[in-house]
Every structure is written in structure tokens, then in C-alpha cells.
Amino acid sequence: NMLCFIYSFVGACFLTFDKPFTDTGNGYFAAWTAVFGSAMAMGMTANAFGSTIKGLGAIMGLLASSLVVILASIKPIRDETYKSEAIYAMVLACVTFVFIILVMALDKRNVSMPVKAYFLAIAILAICWILAACIVTFRGPFDTTGNGYFGSWCGAATSSMAAFAAMNAM
């Protein structure tokens, strides 16, 4: 199941970041539906998205959103279209990615961050993701539906879910 997820995620990235499915349509949604289906096959259910790091639900969604936004931000930065907004989105996605990898590495060693520190970090990330989603989808560069648009809003949603889960764990 993990191999299927990785294969479909990489395939969706190749198909939707460059050509042929950069605009939303049947091919675009089919590629990402395969990713969603393989994630469900691995056991990532709607209930898992409300859990803390032990379930990894919202955190894994945020990790995937971060990766998508990092990749989607490259072109606007390179083309210098809405460059400052794209840089903000990329920096936020990179910080989030590193934070999640750190939390996951600590969890693998059966070490966890203090609950209040974890909640504070996730809450700050959630606020930043909500701001980023608003900035990059209302102003640009992700003002039309595509990977950056969906990645930004999924990052806002999953970071908020993770923050609520962390708050409930306190």
C-alpha cells in the first residue's frame, strides 16, 4: 500500500505540475483521486485526520500539503510573478516540512515535545497557513484552481485540524 501511495503521489506530481494536466479537469482530478484512494488503502481515514502525532492523520496531510506548495511555488518564484507571495508560501511550507519531520523523528524515538510547546507551534503554523492560503489564492500566484491553490487550502485545513487535536490533548 505504501508503494502504491508513493507511486501515485509522484505520478500525480509529474502529471499536474507540468503537463498534461496543469488545469483542473478530469485528468487532474483522476491523478489526485488515485493519491487519495491509495492513502485510504493505507488506513488514512477521516477519523485519523483528527488525531495527534500518534495517528499522524492531520500531520501527514500537512506534510503532503507542504510538499505540494513547495513544488508549486517554484514556477512563480522563477518567473517573478507574485514573487513575494510565492516566497512566503514556500518558506512556510519548508518550515512546516522540517517541523513535521522533526516531530516524526522524535516520535520514532519515543520522545515527544512538551504538549504546550507542540500546541503553540502547531497553532502558529495554522495561523500562518490560513494567512498564506488567503494571500496566495486571493492575490496570486494561486488564484486559479491547481496544485498551489488546493495545497494552500489543504495546508490551512490540516494545520487547523492538527491544532485542534493538539489543543484537545492538553
PDB file of C-alpha atoms in Angstrom:
ATOM      1  CA  ASN A   1       0.000   0.000   0.000  1.00  0.00           C
ATOM      2  CA  MET A   2       2.851   2.423   0.778  1.00  0.00           C
ATOM      3  CA  LEU A   3       4.436   1.729  -2.614  1.00  0.00           C
ATOM      4  CA  CYS A   4       1.102   2.410  -4.318  1.00  0.00           C
ATOM      5  CA  PHE A   5       0.757   5.699  -2.398  1.00  0.00           C
ATOM      6  CA  ILE A   6       4.285   6.855  -3.265  1.00  0.00           C
ATOM      7  CA  TYR A   7       3.856   5.836  -6.906  1.00  0.00           C
ATOM      8  CA  SER A   8       0.521   7.629  -7.260  1.00  0.00           C
ATOM      9  CA  PHE A   9       1.772  10.752  -5.413  1.00  0.00           C
ATOM     10  CA  VAL A  10       4.879  11.035  -7.602  1.00  0.00           C
ATOM     11  CA  GLY A  11       2.772  10.346 -10.701  1.00  0.00           C
ATOM     12  CA  ALA A  12       0.218  12.998  -9.758  1.00  0.00           C
ATOM     13  CA  CYS A  13       3.009  15.496  -9.195  1.00  0.00           C
ATOM     14  CA  PHE A  14       4.528  14.817 -12.627  1.00  0.00           C
ATOM     15  CA  LEU A  15       1.140  14.916 -14.347  1.00  0.00           C
ATOM     16  CA  THR A  16      -0.208  18.047 -12.665  1.00  0.00           C
ATOM     17  CA  PHE A  17       2.793  20.320 -12.050  1.00  0.00           C
ATOM     18  CA  ASP A  18       3.981  20.374 -15.634  1.00  0.00           C
ATOM     19  CA  LYS A  19       1.986  18.839 -18.446  1.00  0.00           C
ATOM     20  CA  PRO A  20      -0.548  17.478 -19.406  1.00  0.00           C
ATOM     21  CA  PHE A  21      -2.969  18.228 -16.525  1.00  0.00           C
ATOM     22  CA  THR A  22      -1.996  21.643 -15.146  1.00  0.00           C
ATOM     23  CA  ASP A  23      -5.590  22.895 -15.397  1.00  0.00           C
ATOM     24  CA  THR A  24      -8.272  21.287 -13.305  1.00  0.00           C
ATOM     25  CA  GLY A  25     -10.299  18.781 -15.259  1.00  0.00           C
ATOM     26  CA  ASN A  26     -10.892  15.051 -15.470  1.00  0.00           C
ATOM     27  CA  GLY A  27      -7.215  14.087 -15.773  1.00  0.00           C
ATOM     28  CA  TYR A  28      -6.171  16.404 -12.946  1.00  0.00           C
ATOM     29  CA  PHE A  29      -8.797  15.081 -10.544  1.00  0.00           C
ATOM     30  CA  ALA A  30      -8.194  11.465 -11.611  1.00  0.00           C
ATOM     31  CA  ALA A  31      -4.491  11.767 -10.789  1.00  0.00           C
ATOM     32  CA  TRP A  32      -5.163  13.183  -7.314  1.00  0.00           C
ATOM     33  CA  THR A  33      -8.040  10.760  -6.701  1.00  0.00           C
ATOM     34  CA  ALA A  34      -5.549   7.922  -7.156  1.00  0.00           C
ATOM     35  CA  VAL A  35      -3.403   9.505  -4.431  1.00  0.00           C
ATOM     36  CA  PHE A  36      -6.427   9.873  -2.161  1.00  0.00           C
ATOM     37  CA  GLY A  37      -7.507   6.275  -2.808  1.00  0.00           C
ATOM     38  CA  SER A  38      -4.074   4.881  -2.051  1.00  0.00           C
ATOM     39  CA  ALA A  39      -3.927   6.960   1.148  1.00  0.00           C
ATOM     40  CA  MET A  40      -7.271   5.491   2.183  1.00  0.00           C
ATOM     41  CA  ALA A  41      -5.946   1.997   1.405  1.00  0.00           C
ATOM     42  CA  MET A  42      -3.070   2.662   3.832  1.00  0.00           C
ATOM     43  CA  GLY A  43      -5.597   3.377   6.558  1.00  0.00           C
ATOM     44  CA  MET A  44      -5.672   7.169   6.482  1.00  0.00           C
ATOM     45  CA  THR A  45      -9.353   7.709   7.234  1.00  0.00           C
ATOM     46  CA  ALA A  46     -11.340  10.779   8.176  1.00  0.00           C
ATOM     47  CA  ASN A  47     -11.072   9.735  11.833  1.00  0.00           C
ATOM     48  CA  ALA A  48      -7.276   9.646  11.590  1.00  0.00           C
ATOM     49  CA  PHE A  49      -7.221  13.291  10.474  1.00  0.00           C
ATOM     50  CA  GLY A  50      -8.428  14.367  13.904  1.00  0.00           C
ATOM     51  CA  SER A  51      -5.718  12.536  15.800  1.00  0.00           C
ATOM     52  CA  THR A  52      -2.455  13.754  17.264  1.00  0.00           C
ATOM     53  CA  ILE A  53       1.007  12.590  16.194  1.00  0.00           C
ATOM     54  CA  LYS A  54       0.281   9.005  17.224  1.00  0.00           C
ATOM     55  CA  GLY A  55      -2.336   8.771  14.442  1.00  0.00           C
ATOM     56  CA  LEU A  56      -0.371  11.003  12.089  1.00  0.00           C
ATOM     57  CA  GLY A  57      -3.556  11.883  10.178  1.00  0.00           C
ATOM     58  CA  ALA A  58      -3.619  15.681  10.034  1.00  0.00           C
ATOM     59  CA  ILE A  59       0.157  15.830  10.295  1.00  0.00           C
ATOM     60  CA  MET A  60       0.606  13.615   7.222  1.00  0.00           C
ATOM     61  CA  GLY A  61      -1.935  15.736   5.342  1.00  0.00           C
ATOM     62  CA  LEU A  62       0.004  18.846   6.316  1.00  0.00           C
ATOM     63  CA  LEU A  63       3.268  17.206   5.241  1.00  0.00           C
ATOM     64  CA  ALA A  64       1.792  16.387   1.813  1.00  0.00           C
ATOM     65  CA  SER A  65       0.325  19.900   1.505  1.00  0.00           C
ATOM     66  CA  SER A  66       3.713  21.391   2.338  1.00  0.00           C
ATOM     67  CA  LEU A  67       5.409  19.336  -0.341  1.00  0.00           C
ATOM     68  CA  VAL A  68       2.790  20.333  -2.920  1.00  0.00           C
ATOM     69  CA  VAL A  69       3.124  24.041  -2.058  1.00  0.00           C
ATOM     70  CA  ILE A  70       6.932  23.845  -2.194  1.00  0.00           C
ATOM     71  CA  LEU A  71       6.771  22.363  -5.679  1.00  0.00           C
ATOM     72  CA  ALA A  72       4.007  24.734  -6.843  1.00  0.00           C
ATOM     73  CA  SER A  73       5.912  27.812  -5.605  1.00  0.00           C
ATOM     74  CA  ILE A  74       8.991  27.163  -7.729  1.00  0.00           C
ATOM     75  CA  LYS A  75       7.492  28.413 -11.009  1.00  0.00           C
ATOM     76  CA  PRO A  76       6.082  31.727  -9.696  1.00  0.00           C
ATOM     77  CA  ILE A  77       9.366  32.486  -7.925  1.00  0.00           C
ATOM     78  CA  ARG A  78      11.368  31.656 -11.056  1.00  0.00           C
ATOM     79  CA  ASP A  79       9.004  33.667 -13.296  1.00  0.00           C
ATOM     80  CA  GLU A  80       8.863  36.516 -10.755  1.00  0.00           C
ATOM     81  CA  THR A  81       5.040  36.577 -10.763  1.00  0.00           C
ATOM     82  CA  TYR A  82       3.709  37.377  -7.301  1.00  0.00           C
ATOM     83  CA  LYS A  83       7.228  36.570  -6.141  1.00  0.00           C
ATOM     84  CA  SER A  84       6.910  37.812  -2.533  1.00  0.00           C
ATOM     85  CA  GLU A  85       3.674  35.860  -2.009  1.00  0.00           C
ATOM     86  CA  ALA A  86       5.208  32.712  -3.504  1.00  0.00           C
ATOM     87  CA  ILE A  87       8.327  33.098  -1.353  1.00  0.00           C
ATOM     88  CA  TYR A  88       6.152  33.390   1.771  1.00  0.00           C
ATOM     89  CA  ALA A  89       4.272  30.238   0.773  1.00  0.00           C
ATOM     90  CA  MET A  90       7.497  28.356   0.053  1.00  0.00           C
ATOM     91  CA  VAL A  91       9.203  29.422   3.295  1.00  0.00           C
ATOM     92  CA  LEU A  92       6.119  28.480   5.326  1.00  0.00           C
ATOM     93  CA  ALA A  93       5.898  25.112   3.553  1.00  0.00           C
ATOM     94  CA  CYS A  94       9.618  24.436   4.123  1.00  0.00           C
ATOM     95  CA  VAL A  95       9.435  25.372   7.828  1.00  0.00           C
ATOM     96  CA  THR A  96       6.341  23.189   8.202  1.00  0.00           C
ATOM     97  CA  PHE A  97       8.001  20.281   6.380  1.00  0.00           C
ATOM     98  CA  VAL A  98      11.104  20.433   8.598  1.00  0.00           C
ATOM     99  CA  PHE A  99       8.979  20.760  11.763  1.00  0.00           C
ATOM    100  CA  ILE A 100       6.885  17.717  10.864  1.00  0.00           C
ATOM    101  CA  ILE A 101       9.952  15.626  10.005  1.00  0.00           C
ATOM    102  CA  LEU A 102      11.427  16.633  13.388  1.00  0.00           C
ATOM    103  CA  VAL A 103       8.216  15.696  15.247  1.00  0.00           C
ATOM    104  CA  MET A 104       8.055  12.372  13.404  1.00  0.00           C
ATOM    105  CA  ALA A 105      11.734  11.640  14.147  1.00  0.00           C
ATOM    106  CA  LEU A 106      11.178  12.367  17.832  1.00  0.00           C
ATOM    107  CA  ASP A 107       8.095  10.145  17.802  1.00  0.00           C
ATOM    108  CA  LYS A 108      10.114   7.282  16.263  1.00  0.00           C
ATOM    109  CA  ARG A 109      12.494   7.544  19.224  1.00  0.00           C
ATOM    110  CA  ASN A 110       9.535   7.542  21.649  1.00  0.00           C
ATOM    111  CA  VAL A 111      10.305  11.126  22.590  1.00  0.00           C
ATOM    112  CA  SER A 112       7.658  13.805  22.300  1.00  0.00           C
ATOM    113  CA  MET A 113       7.648  17.558  22.515  1.00  0.00           C
ATOM    114  CA  PRO A 114       6.049  19.071  25.598  1.00  0.00           C
ATOM    115  CA  VAL A 115       2.305  19.234  24.920  1.00  0.00           C
ATOM    116  CA  LYS A 116       2.039  23.009  25.328  1.00  0.00           C
ATOM    117  CA  ALA A 117       5.053  23.664  23.092  1.00  0.00           C
ATOM    118  CA  TYR A 118       3.666  21.334  20.440  1.00  0.00           C
ATOM    119  CA  PHE A 119       0.267  23.058  20.576  1.00  0.00           C
ATOM    120  CA  LEU A 120       1.853  26.509  20.371  1.00  0.00           C
ATOM    121  CA  ALA A 121       3.968  25.525  17.360  1.00  0.00           C
ATOM    122  CA  ILE A 122       1.044  23.911  15.530  1.00  0.00           C
ATOM    123  CA  ALA A 123      -1.272  26.843  16.363  1.00  0.00           C
ATOM    124  CA  ILE A 124       1.252  29.339  14.964  1.00  0.00           C
ATOM    125  CA  LEU A 125       1.639  27.209  11.845  1.00  0.00           C
ATOM    126  CA  ALA A 126      -2.160  27.039  11.465  1.00  0.00           C
ATOM    127  CA  ILE A 127      -2.474  30.824  11.631  1.00  0.00           C
ATOM    128  CA  CYS A 128       0.357  31.218   9.108  1.00  0.00           C
ATOM    129  CA  TRP A 129      -1.223  28.636   6.766  1.00  0.00           C
ATOM    130  CA  ILE A 130      -4.608  30.369   6.899  1.00  0.00           C
ATOM    131  CA  LEU A 131      -2.933  33.694   6.081  1.00  0.00           C
ATOM    132  CA  ALA A 132      -0.905  32.070   3.309  1.00  0.00           C
ATOM    133  CA  ALA A 133      -3.962  30.435   1.763  1.00  0.00           C
ATOM    134  CA  CYS A 134      -5.780  33.760   1.719  1.00  0.00           C
ATOM    135  CA  ILE A 135      -2.809  35.697   0.328  1.00  0.00           C
ATOM    136  CA  VAL A 136      -1.768  33.287  -2.411  1.00  0.00           C
ATOM    137  CA  THR A 137      -5.289  32.411  -3.574  1.00  0.00           C
ATOM    138  CA  PHE A 138      -6.905  35.856  -3.445  1.00  0.00           C
ATOM    139  CA  ARG A 139      -3.931  37.902  -4.735  1.00  0.00           C
ATOM    140  CA  GLY A 140      -1.820  35.317  -6.531  1.00  0.00           C
ATOM    141  CA  PRO A 141       0.041  33.292  -7.718  1.00  0.00           C
ATOM    142  CA  PHE A 142      -2.516  30.551  -7.000  1.00  0.00           C
ATOM    143  CA  ASP A 143      -5.680  32.483  -7.838  1.00  0.00           C
ATOM    144  CA  THR A 144      -6.962  29.725 -10.117  1.00  0.00           C
ATOM    145  CA  THR A 145      -7.542  26.134  -9.092  1.00  0.00           C
ATOM    146  CA  GLY A 146      -4.498  23.924  -9.352  1.00  0.00           C
ATOM    147  CA  ASN A 147      -1.844  22.357  -7.147  1.00  0.00           C
ATOM    148  CA  GLY A 148      -0.829  25.554  -5.360  1.00  0.00           C
ATOM    149  CA  TYR A 149      -4.446  26.537  -4.729  1.00  0.00           C
ATOM    150  CA  PHE A 150      -5.502  23.173  -3.331  1.00  0.00           C
ATOM    151  CA  GLY A 151      -2.201  22.662  -1.488  1.00  0.00           C
ATOM    152  CA  SER A 152      -2.557  26.020   0.258  1.00  0.00           C
ATOM    153  CA  TRP A 153      -6.131  25.426   1.376  1.00  0.00           C
ATOM    154  CA  CYS A 154      -5.397  21.816   2.393  1.00  0.00           C
ATOM    155  CA  GLY A 155      -2.449  23.114   4.417  1.00  0.00           C
ATOM    156  CA  ALA A 156      -4.743  25.605   6.141  1.00  0.00           C
ATOM    157  CA  ALA A 157      -7.333  22.904   6.859  1.00  0.00           C
ATOM    158  CA  THR A 158      -4.950  20.181   8.040  1.00  0.00           C
ATOM    159  CA  SER A 159      -2.885  22.551  10.191  1.00  0.00           C
ATOM    160  CA  SER A 160      -6.107  23.741  11.821  1.00  0.00           C
ATOM    161  CA  MET A 161      -7.187  20.137  12.429  1.00  0.00           C
ATOM    162  CA  ALA A 162      -3.780  19.357  13.932  1.00  0.00           C
ATOM    163  CA  ALA A 163      -4.003  22.450  16.165  1.00  0.00           C
ATOM    164  CA  PHE A 164      -7.453  21.426  17.420  1.00  0.00           C
ATOM    165  CA  ALA A 165      -6.230  17.880  18.059  1.00  0.00           C
ATOM    166  CA  ALA A 166      -3.222  19.225  19.970  1.00  0.00           C
ATOM    167  CA  MET A 167      -5.482  21.549  21.974  1.00  0.00           C
ATOM    168  CA  ASN A 168      -7.742  18.639  22.886  1.00  0.00           C
ATOM    169  CA  ALA A 169      -4.692  16.630  24.005  1.00  0.00           C
ATOM    170  CA  MET A 170      -3.782  19.299  26.582  1.00  0.00           C
TER     171      MET A 170
END
